[in-house]
Short mmCIF file of C-alpha atoms and ligand atoms in Angstrom, two decimals:
data_model
loop_
_atom_site.label_atom_id
_atom_site.label_comp_id
_atom_site.label_asym_id
_atom_site.label_seq_id
_atom_site.Cartn_x
_atom_site.Cartn_y
_atom_site.Cartn_z
CA MET V 6 103.32 83.19 75.55
CA ASP V 7 104.68 86.59 76.40
CA THR V 8 106.39 88.12 73.18
CA ALA V 9 108.29 91.20 75.63
CA ILE V 10 110.06 87.51 77.45
CA PRO V 11 113.41 86.45 75.26
CA ALA V 12 112.95 82.57 74.64
CA PRO V 13 113.44 79.84 75.50
CA ALA V 14 112.53 80.07 79.20
CA LEU V 15 111.31 77.39 81.54
CA ILE V 16 107.55 77.05 81.42
CA ASP V 17 105.68 76.23 84.56
CA PRO V 18 101.66 74.62 84.45
CA PHE V 19 100.27 78.22 84.44
CA ALA V 20 102.27 79.53 82.22
CA ARG V 21 104.60 81.77 84.15
CA ALA V 22 108.29 81.45 83.03
CA ILE V 23 110.57 81.17 85.75
CA ARG V 24 113.47 83.13 85.28
CA TYR V 25 114.81 83.92 89.25
CA LEU V 26 116.48 81.09 91.08
CA ARG V 27 117.50 81.21 94.79
CA VAL V 28 120.48 78.94 95.81
CA SER V 29 120.62 77.95 99.51
CA VAL V 30 124.50 76.95 99.77
CA THR V 31 124.40 75.78 103.16
CA ASP V 32 121.86 75.75 106.52
CA ARG V 33 124.59 76.49 108.90
CA CYS V 34 124.10 79.90 110.04
CA ASP V 35 126.38 81.69 112.88
CA PHE V 36 122.92 83.47 114.16
CA ARG V 37 120.13 81.61 115.76
CA CYS V 38 116.58 84.33 114.82
CA VAL V 39 114.07 83.39 117.08
CA TYR V 40 111.76 82.96 114.11
CA CYS V 41 113.81 81.07 111.96
CA MET V 42 115.31 78.44 113.89
CA SER V 43 115.77 76.82 117.55
CA GLU V 44 118.44 77.80 119.40
CA ASN V 45 119.86 73.83 119.58
CA MET V 46 119.13 73.00 115.47
CA THR V 47 120.83 69.54 114.11
CA PHE V 48 122.58 70.70 110.69
CA LEU V 49 123.18 68.14 107.50
CA PRO V 50 125.98 65.90 107.42
CA LYS V 51 128.35 67.93 105.22
CA LYS V 52 128.57 65.04 102.62
CA ASP V 53 124.91 65.36 101.80
CA LEU V 54 125.45 69.07 100.46
CA LEU V 55 126.30 70.10 97.50
CA THR V 56 130.33 70.49 96.36
CA LEU V 57 130.80 74.05 95.16
CA GLU V 58 131.52 72.42 91.86
CA GLU V 59 128.21 70.96 91.77
CA LEU V 60 126.61 73.99 92.70
CA ASP V 61 128.36 75.35 89.66
CA ARG V 62 126.95 73.00 87.23
CA MET V 63 123.43 72.94 88.67
CA CYS V 64 123.16 76.63 88.35
CA SER V 65 125.00 76.94 85.21
CA ALA V 66 122.59 74.26 84.01
CA PHE V 67 119.93 77.10 85.31
CA VAL V 68 121.21 79.79 83.41
CA ARG V 69 121.25 77.49 80.12
CA LEU V 70 117.82 77.00 80.26
CA GLY V 71 116.91 80.65 81.22
CA VAL V 72 117.39 81.96 84.08
CA GLU V 73 118.62 85.55 84.29
CA LYS V 74 119.00 85.87 87.79
CA LEU V 75 120.62 84.34 90.98
CA ARG V 76 120.28 84.83 94.62
CA ILE V 77 122.54 83.30 96.72
CA THR V 78 121.46 82.52 100.43
CA GLY V 79 121.52 80.29 103.18
CA GLY V 80 121.16 79.57 106.63
CA GLU V 81 124.54 82.22 106.11
CA PRO V 82 125.75 82.25 103.17
CA LEU V 83 129.04 83.40 103.77
CA VAL V 84 129.62 81.53 106.14
CA ARG V 85 130.31 78.88 103.55
CA ARG V 86 133.79 77.83 102.93
CA ASP V 87 135.26 78.71 99.86
CA ILE V 88 131.88 80.43 98.82
CA MET V 89 134.03 83.65 97.02
CA THR V 90 135.39 80.61 94.55
CA PHE V 91 131.58 80.16 93.26
CA PHE V 92 130.64 83.42 93.19
CA ARG V 93 133.60 84.22 91.02
CA SER V 94 132.90 81.36 89.00
CA MET V 95 129.51 82.35 88.30
CA GLY V 96 130.79 86.15 87.41
CA ARG V 97 131.83 84.40 83.94
CA HIS V 98 127.54 84.01 83.55
CA LEU V 99 127.42 87.96 83.93
CA ASP V 100 129.85 88.33 81.76
CA SER V 101 129.20 86.11 78.47
CA GLY V 102 125.29 88.46 79.49
CA ALA V 103 123.57 85.16 79.93
CA LEU V 104 122.58 85.96 83.38
CA LYS V 105 121.61 89.75 83.95
CA GLU V 106 122.12 89.86 88.28
CA LEU V 107 124.32 88.07 90.92
CA THR V 108 122.90 88.88 94.29
CA VAL V 109 123.22 87.79 98.10
CA THR V 110 120.49 87.45 101.26
CA THR V 111 122.83 88.15 104.33
CA ASN V 112 122.53 88.58 107.76
CA GLY V 113 125.70 90.87 107.43
CA SER V 114 128.02 89.67 109.66
CA GLN V 115 130.55 88.58 106.94
CA LEU V 116 130.37 91.36 104.98
CA GLU V 117 133.18 93.21 106.32
CA ARG V 118 135.70 90.53 104.78
CA PHE V 119 133.92 89.60 102.14
CA ALA V 120 132.69 92.75 100.38
CA THR V 121 134.80 94.00 98.16
CA ASP V 122 135.45 90.11 96.62
CA LEU V 123 131.37 90.31 96.23
CA PHE V 124 131.67 93.08 93.75
CA ALA V 125 134.71 92.20 92.38
CA ALA V 126 132.77 89.13 91.46
CA GLY V 127 129.79 90.97 89.81
CA VAL V 128 127.94 91.37 92.18
CA ARG V 129 126.13 94.58 92.65
CA ARG V 130 122.89 94.69 95.11
CA ILE V 131 123.02 92.51 98.19
CA ASN V 132 120.13 92.28 100.76
CA VAL V 133 121.02 92.77 104.64
CA SER V 134 118.91 91.43 106.95
CA LEU V 135 117.99 93.31 109.98
CA ASP V 136 115.55 93.94 112.43
CA THR V 137 116.39 96.20 114.72
CA LEU V 138 119.14 98.84 115.70
CA ASP V 139 119.19 98.24 119.42
CA GLU V 140 121.84 96.33 120.03
CA GLN V 141 120.56 94.50 122.94
CA LYS V 142 117.33 93.57 120.93
CA PHE V 143 119.62 92.94 117.88
CA ALA V 144 121.48 90.09 120.36
CA ASP V 145 118.52 88.27 121.62
CA ILE V 146 116.52 87.95 118.13
CA THR V 147 119.33 87.10 116.40
CA ARG V 148 120.84 84.92 119.78
CA TRP V 149 124.36 84.93 119.32
CA GLY V 150 124.64 88.08 116.45
CA ARG V 151 126.22 91.60 117.17
CA LEU V 152 124.70 94.78 116.22
CA PRO V 153 128.31 96.53 115.50
CA GLN V 154 129.55 94.05 113.23
CA VAL V 155 126.83 93.54 111.02
CA LEU V 156 126.76 97.82 110.68
CA ARG V 157 130.85 97.14 110.17
CA GLY V 158 129.65 95.03 107.26
CA ILE V 159 126.87 97.31 105.93
CA GLU V 160 129.42 100.08 105.67
CA ALA V 161 131.56 98.23 104.26
CA ALA V 162 129.42 97.25 101.56
CA ARG V 163 128.45 100.56 100.34
CA ASN V 164 132.80 101.45 100.35
CA ALA V 165 133.24 98.22 98.02
CA GLY V 166 129.97 99.81 95.71
CA LEU V 167 127.40 97.68 96.43
CA ARG V 168 123.93 98.68 96.97
CA VAL V 169 122.41 97.25 100.22
CA LYS V 170 118.43 96.60 100.86
CA ILE V 171 117.36 96.38 104.48
CA ASN V 172 115.35 93.50 105.03
CA THR V 173 113.62 93.50 108.34
CA VAL V 174 110.93 90.96 109.48
CA ALA V 175 108.02 92.97 111.29
CA LEU V 176 107.82 91.24 114.32
CA LYS V 177 105.17 92.20 116.90
CA GLY V 178 105.99 93.94 119.91
CA PHE V 179 109.80 93.68 118.85
CA ASN V 180 110.18 96.18 116.72
CA GLU V 181 106.97 97.87 115.83
CA ASP V 182 108.26 100.91 117.84
CA GLU V 183 111.28 101.44 115.61
CA LEU V 184 109.53 101.44 112.42
CA PHE V 185 109.79 105.17 112.15
CA ARG V 186 113.67 104.61 113.52
CA LEU V 187 114.48 102.47 110.85
CA THR V 188 112.57 103.92 107.89
CA GLU V 189 114.74 107.42 108.98
CA TRP V 190 118.19 105.28 109.35
CA CYS V 191 117.57 103.85 105.71
CA ALA V 192 116.20 107.27 104.25
CA ALA V 193 119.66 109.04 105.44
CA GLU V 194 122.17 105.87 104.73
CA ASP V 195 120.24 105.93 100.95
CA MET V 196 119.20 102.23 100.93
CA ASP V 197 116.06 100.80 100.36
CA LEU V 198 114.12 99.06 102.97
CA THR V 199 111.44 95.98 102.71
CA PHE V 200 109.48 94.39 105.51
CA ILE V 201 108.51 90.96 105.97
CA GLU V 202 105.79 89.11 107.64
CA VAL V 203 107.46 86.36 109.34
CA MET V 204 106.09 83.03 107.99
CA PRO V 205 105.73 79.56 109.51
CA MET V 206 108.28 77.66 108.77
CA GLY V 207 109.75 75.07 110.62
CA ASP V 208 109.79 74.19 114.06
CA ILE V 209 111.30 76.98 116.84
CA GLY V 210 111.16 76.13 119.47
CA ASN V 211 108.80 77.48 122.64
CA GLU V 212 108.32 80.89 120.58
CA ASP V 213 105.15 81.73 119.52
CA ARG V 214 104.33 82.29 116.02
CA LEU V 215 100.53 83.62 115.82
CA GLY V 216 102.28 86.20 118.82
CA GLN V 217 104.96 87.13 116.30
CA TYR V 218 102.52 88.47 113.49
CA TRP V 219 102.96 91.63 112.91
CA ALA V 220 100.26 92.42 109.96
CA LEU V 221 102.29 94.82 107.32
CA SER V 222 98.18 96.02 106.53
CA ASP V 223 98.85 97.56 110.13
CA LEU V 224 102.42 98.71 109.12
CA ARG V 225 101.93 100.36 106.60
CA ALA V 226 98.89 102.45 108.19
CA ARG V 227 101.21 103.53 111.03
CA LEU V 228 103.76 104.31 108.77
CA SER V 229 101.09 106.83 106.69
CA GLU V 230 100.72 108.68 110.04
CA ARG V 231 103.50 110.76 109.15
CA PHE V 232 104.59 109.90 105.58
CA THR V 233 102.84 110.28 102.18
CA LEU V 234 102.78 106.78 100.46
CA THR V 235 102.10 106.41 97.35
CA ASP V 236 102.01 102.82 96.13
CA LEU V 237 104.75 101.77 93.06
CA SER V 238 103.55 100.10 89.74
CA GLU V 239 106.50 98.21 89.75
CA ARG V 240 106.95 94.39 90.58
CA THR V 241 109.72 92.20 90.66
CA GLY V 242 107.63 88.78 89.91
CA GLY V 243 108.27 88.57 93.42
CA PRO V 244 106.08 89.23 96.89
CA ALA V 245 107.24 92.25 97.42
CA ARG V 246 104.84 96.12 96.52
CA TYR V 247 106.54 98.75 96.81
CA VAL V 248 105.64 102.30 97.50
CA GLN V 249 107.52 105.47 97.67
CA LEU V 250 107.78 108.25 100.86
CA ALA V 251 107.24 111.56 99.48
CA GLN V 252 108.88 113.28 102.34
CA THR V 253 112.20 111.16 101.91
CA GLY V 254 111.94 109.88 98.71
CA GLN V 255 112.50 106.54 99.38
CA LYS V 256 111.35 103.19 98.00
CA ILE V 257 109.88 100.75 100.60
CA GLY V 258 108.74 97.24 99.80
CA PHE V 259 106.40 94.75 102.10
CA ILE V 260 106.37 91.06 101.63
CA THR V 261 102.82 89.68 102.71
CA PRO V 262 102.97 86.30 102.08
CA LEU V 263 100.16 86.18 104.98
CA SER V 264 97.86 89.28 103.89
CA HIS V 265 98.01 89.27 100.28
CA ASN V 266 98.34 86.38 97.77
CA PHE V 267 101.07 87.18 95.19
CA CYS V 268 101.13 84.08 93.50
CA GLU V 269 100.06 84.87 89.78
CA SER V 270 102.91 86.48 89.44
CA CYS V 271 105.93 83.98 90.57
CA ASN V 272 108.95 83.46 88.66
CA ARG V 273 111.52 81.52 91.23
CA VAL V 274 112.41 78.51 92.16
CA ARG V 275 114.54 77.44 95.17
CA ILE V 276 117.54 75.03 95.50
CA THR V 277 118.63 73.61 98.69
CA CYS V 278 121.79 72.83 99.59
CA THR V 279 120.95 68.98 99.57
CA GLY V 280 120.08 70.06 95.21
CA GLU V 281 116.43 69.77 96.46
CA ILE V 282 113.91 71.81 93.83
CA TYR V 283 111.20 73.34 96.23
CA THR V 284 109.43 75.10 93.79
CA CYS V 285 106.71 76.88 95.94
CA LEU V 286 108.05 78.23 99.10
CA GLY V 287 104.52 77.37 101.01
CA GLN V 288 103.97 73.90 99.48
CA GLU V 289 106.16 70.69 100.96
CA GLY V 290 106.52 68.95 97.14
CA HIS V 291 109.98 69.03 96.40
CA SER V 292 111.90 67.04 93.90
CA ASP V 293 115.72 65.63 94.04
CA LEU V 294 118.41 67.04 91.39
CA ARG V 295 121.29 65.63 93.09
CA GLY V 296 120.21 62.53 92.38
CA PRO V 297 120.49 63.15 88.15
CA LEU V 298 123.19 65.47 88.33
CA ARG V 299 125.43 62.68 90.03
CA ALA V 300 123.85 60.23 87.63
CA SER V 301 125.71 61.49 84.61
CA THR V 302 128.44 64.07 83.87
CA ASP V 303 126.01 64.82 81.11
CA ASN V 304 123.86 67.76 81.52
CA THR V 305 120.99 66.14 79.74
CA VAL V 306 119.97 64.09 82.16
CA LEU V 307 119.96 67.39 84.32
CA GLU V 308 118.21 69.46 82.46
CA ASP V 309 115.62 66.42 81.56
CA ALA V 310 115.23 66.66 85.67
CA ILE V 311 115.06 70.19 86.16
CA ARG V 312 112.45 70.81 83.41
CA ALA V 313 110.04 67.85 85.15
CA ALA V 314 109.95 69.19 88.58
CA ILE V 315 108.91 72.72 86.81
CA ALA V 316 106.00 70.88 85.29
CA LEU V 317 105.46 70.26 89.04
CA LYS V 318 105.38 73.82 90.75
CA PRO V 319 102.03 74.32 92.43
CA LYS V 320 99.84 77.50 91.55
CA GLY V 321 100.64 79.07 95.00
CA HIS V 322 100.99 78.87 98.93
CA ASP V 323 98.34 78.31 101.53
CA PHE V 324 99.68 80.12 104.58
CA ASP V 325 96.16 80.75 106.66
CA TYR V 326 96.95 83.37 110.31
CA SER V 327 93.26 83.60 110.18
CA ARG V 328 91.22 82.26 113.10
CA GLN V 329 94.04 82.24 115.70
CA ALA V 330 95.51 79.56 114.23
CA VAL V 331 98.27 79.37 112.14
CA GLY V 332 97.39 77.50 108.56
CA GLY V 333 99.71 75.68 105.86
CA LYS V 334 102.49 75.66 107.90
CA MET V 335 106.16 74.07 106.67
CA SER V 336 107.75 71.56 108.77
CA ARG V 337 110.92 72.49 107.49
CA HIS V 338 112.98 76.30 108.22
CA MET V 339 113.58 79.42 106.65
CA SER V 340 117.13 78.59 106.39
CA HIS V 341 116.44 75.03 104.70
CA THR V 342 115.04 77.23 101.22
CA GLY V 343 116.93 80.12 102.04
CA GLY V 344 113.58 82.65 102.16
N1 SAM K 420 121.10 84.38 106.31
C1 SAM K 420 120.76 84.83 105.85
C2 SAM K 420 120.03 86.56 105.69
O1 SAM K 420 119.09 86.06 107.19
O2 SAM K 420 119.76 87.22 105.75
C3 SAM K 420 119.99 84.45 104.47
C4 SAM K 420 118.48 83.55 104.85
S1 SAM K 420 117.74 83.96 106.11
C5 SAM K 420 116.40 82.58 106.03
C6 SAM K 420 117.33 85.20 104.31
C7 SAM K 420 115.24 85.53 104.96
O3 SAM K 420 114.36 84.86 105.73
C8 SAM K 420 116.22 87.10 106.08
O4 SAM K 420 115.67 87.96 105.99
C9 SAM K 420 115.19 86.39 107.14
O5 SAM K 420 114.92 87.58 108.17
C10 SAM K 420 114.15 85.65 106.81
N2 SAM K 420 113.24 84.85 107.27
C11 SAM K 420 113.51 83.94 108.23
N3 SAM K 420 112.66 82.87 108.78
C12 SAM K 420 111.73 83.85 108.41
C13 SAM K 420 109.89 83.39 108.66
N4 SAM K 420 109.60 82.71 110.05
N5 SAM K 420 109.15 84.43 108.90
C14 SAM K 420 109.80 85.49 107.32
N6 SAM K 420 111.12 85.31 107.29
C15 SAM K 420 111.88 84.68 107.28
FE1 SF4 K 421 120.69 82.77 109.96
FE2 SF4 K 421 119.87 84.17 108.41
FE3 SF4 K 421 117.82 82.03 109.66
FE4 SF4 K 421 118.87 84.89 110.64
S1 SF4 K 421 117.34 84.57 109.55
S2 SF4 K 421 119.35 82.50 111.87
S3 SF4 K 421 120.58 84.93 109.68
S4 SF4 K 421 119.82 81.70 108.50
#
């Protein structure tokens, strides 16, 4: 075991310490991004969702078991009713020092309302997903979203003191022509930027996955036509690799689940809004934690179930777009586990 890692931690069968929990607090969303959802989604009945109190118990159990970073996601996490109550209550783990970071991934639509509250709860950095700076294209890709609202949300977040990272899904024929515009906008606004390869998650109606896929190796090559890229050794235990652009000094991340494998250093697990634990984004296998959570008010039942689930964490995913077919496809949508 690595002596640099503070004990105790959850350790999986491949000796990876689990320090990072991503929690989807709702499967609902006020957008319908074409690569994420079909236009007509059937959402879970509210009774199936963990209550805010149950989410608190669940997350607190993970914190006791060594999780140091908690990311709240969805669906759109900020559309869940009373979600600020949950953020505030997680803030106590920051105060105690057990949790090092509380963060959120959002589409930005509700940030104007909640940025100040997020900061007050102890959130310092957020990820905002944004694939285009063109108002019409934004409406097209999100189906229901409005760009000005999101831009106002980003401004509110920055005014509240939150550091914003933009997440952009690289989409062939859609935002290829905005590569420099997005990069320069983030540089001017002092926001980090991460590009994500589109992953085969869930039924998205008539949209064509292979047609959407823009390999980040190609994106990177195009970026280097204008900028000097230096690889950074910085890793977060996650899928992102980073470069620095000499001309702007900004950091750019690449999340490349398809063209590059990153599983050997994976430190994370995911909980859905119904209390399922997915120990790998790219595998169907999961375990139920809602049953053990509801079975007893004694947290040892839940903690034993968490340990048992971690003991089943697979070595890695099998996503594959080679041979012009979509391999390793997942039946669930990204909004189920929150990305
Ligand atoms: N609604 C929030 C948002 O959009 O940021 C949080 C949930 S969303 C599922 C989390 C991330 O997953 C977003 O950055 C989104 O762009 C990304 N995403 C959704 N579907 C994807 C797919 N099929 N492949 C790659 N990324 C995807
Ligand atoms: Fe909603 Fe986020 Fe999925 Fe877009 S990517 S539909 S904003 S959950």
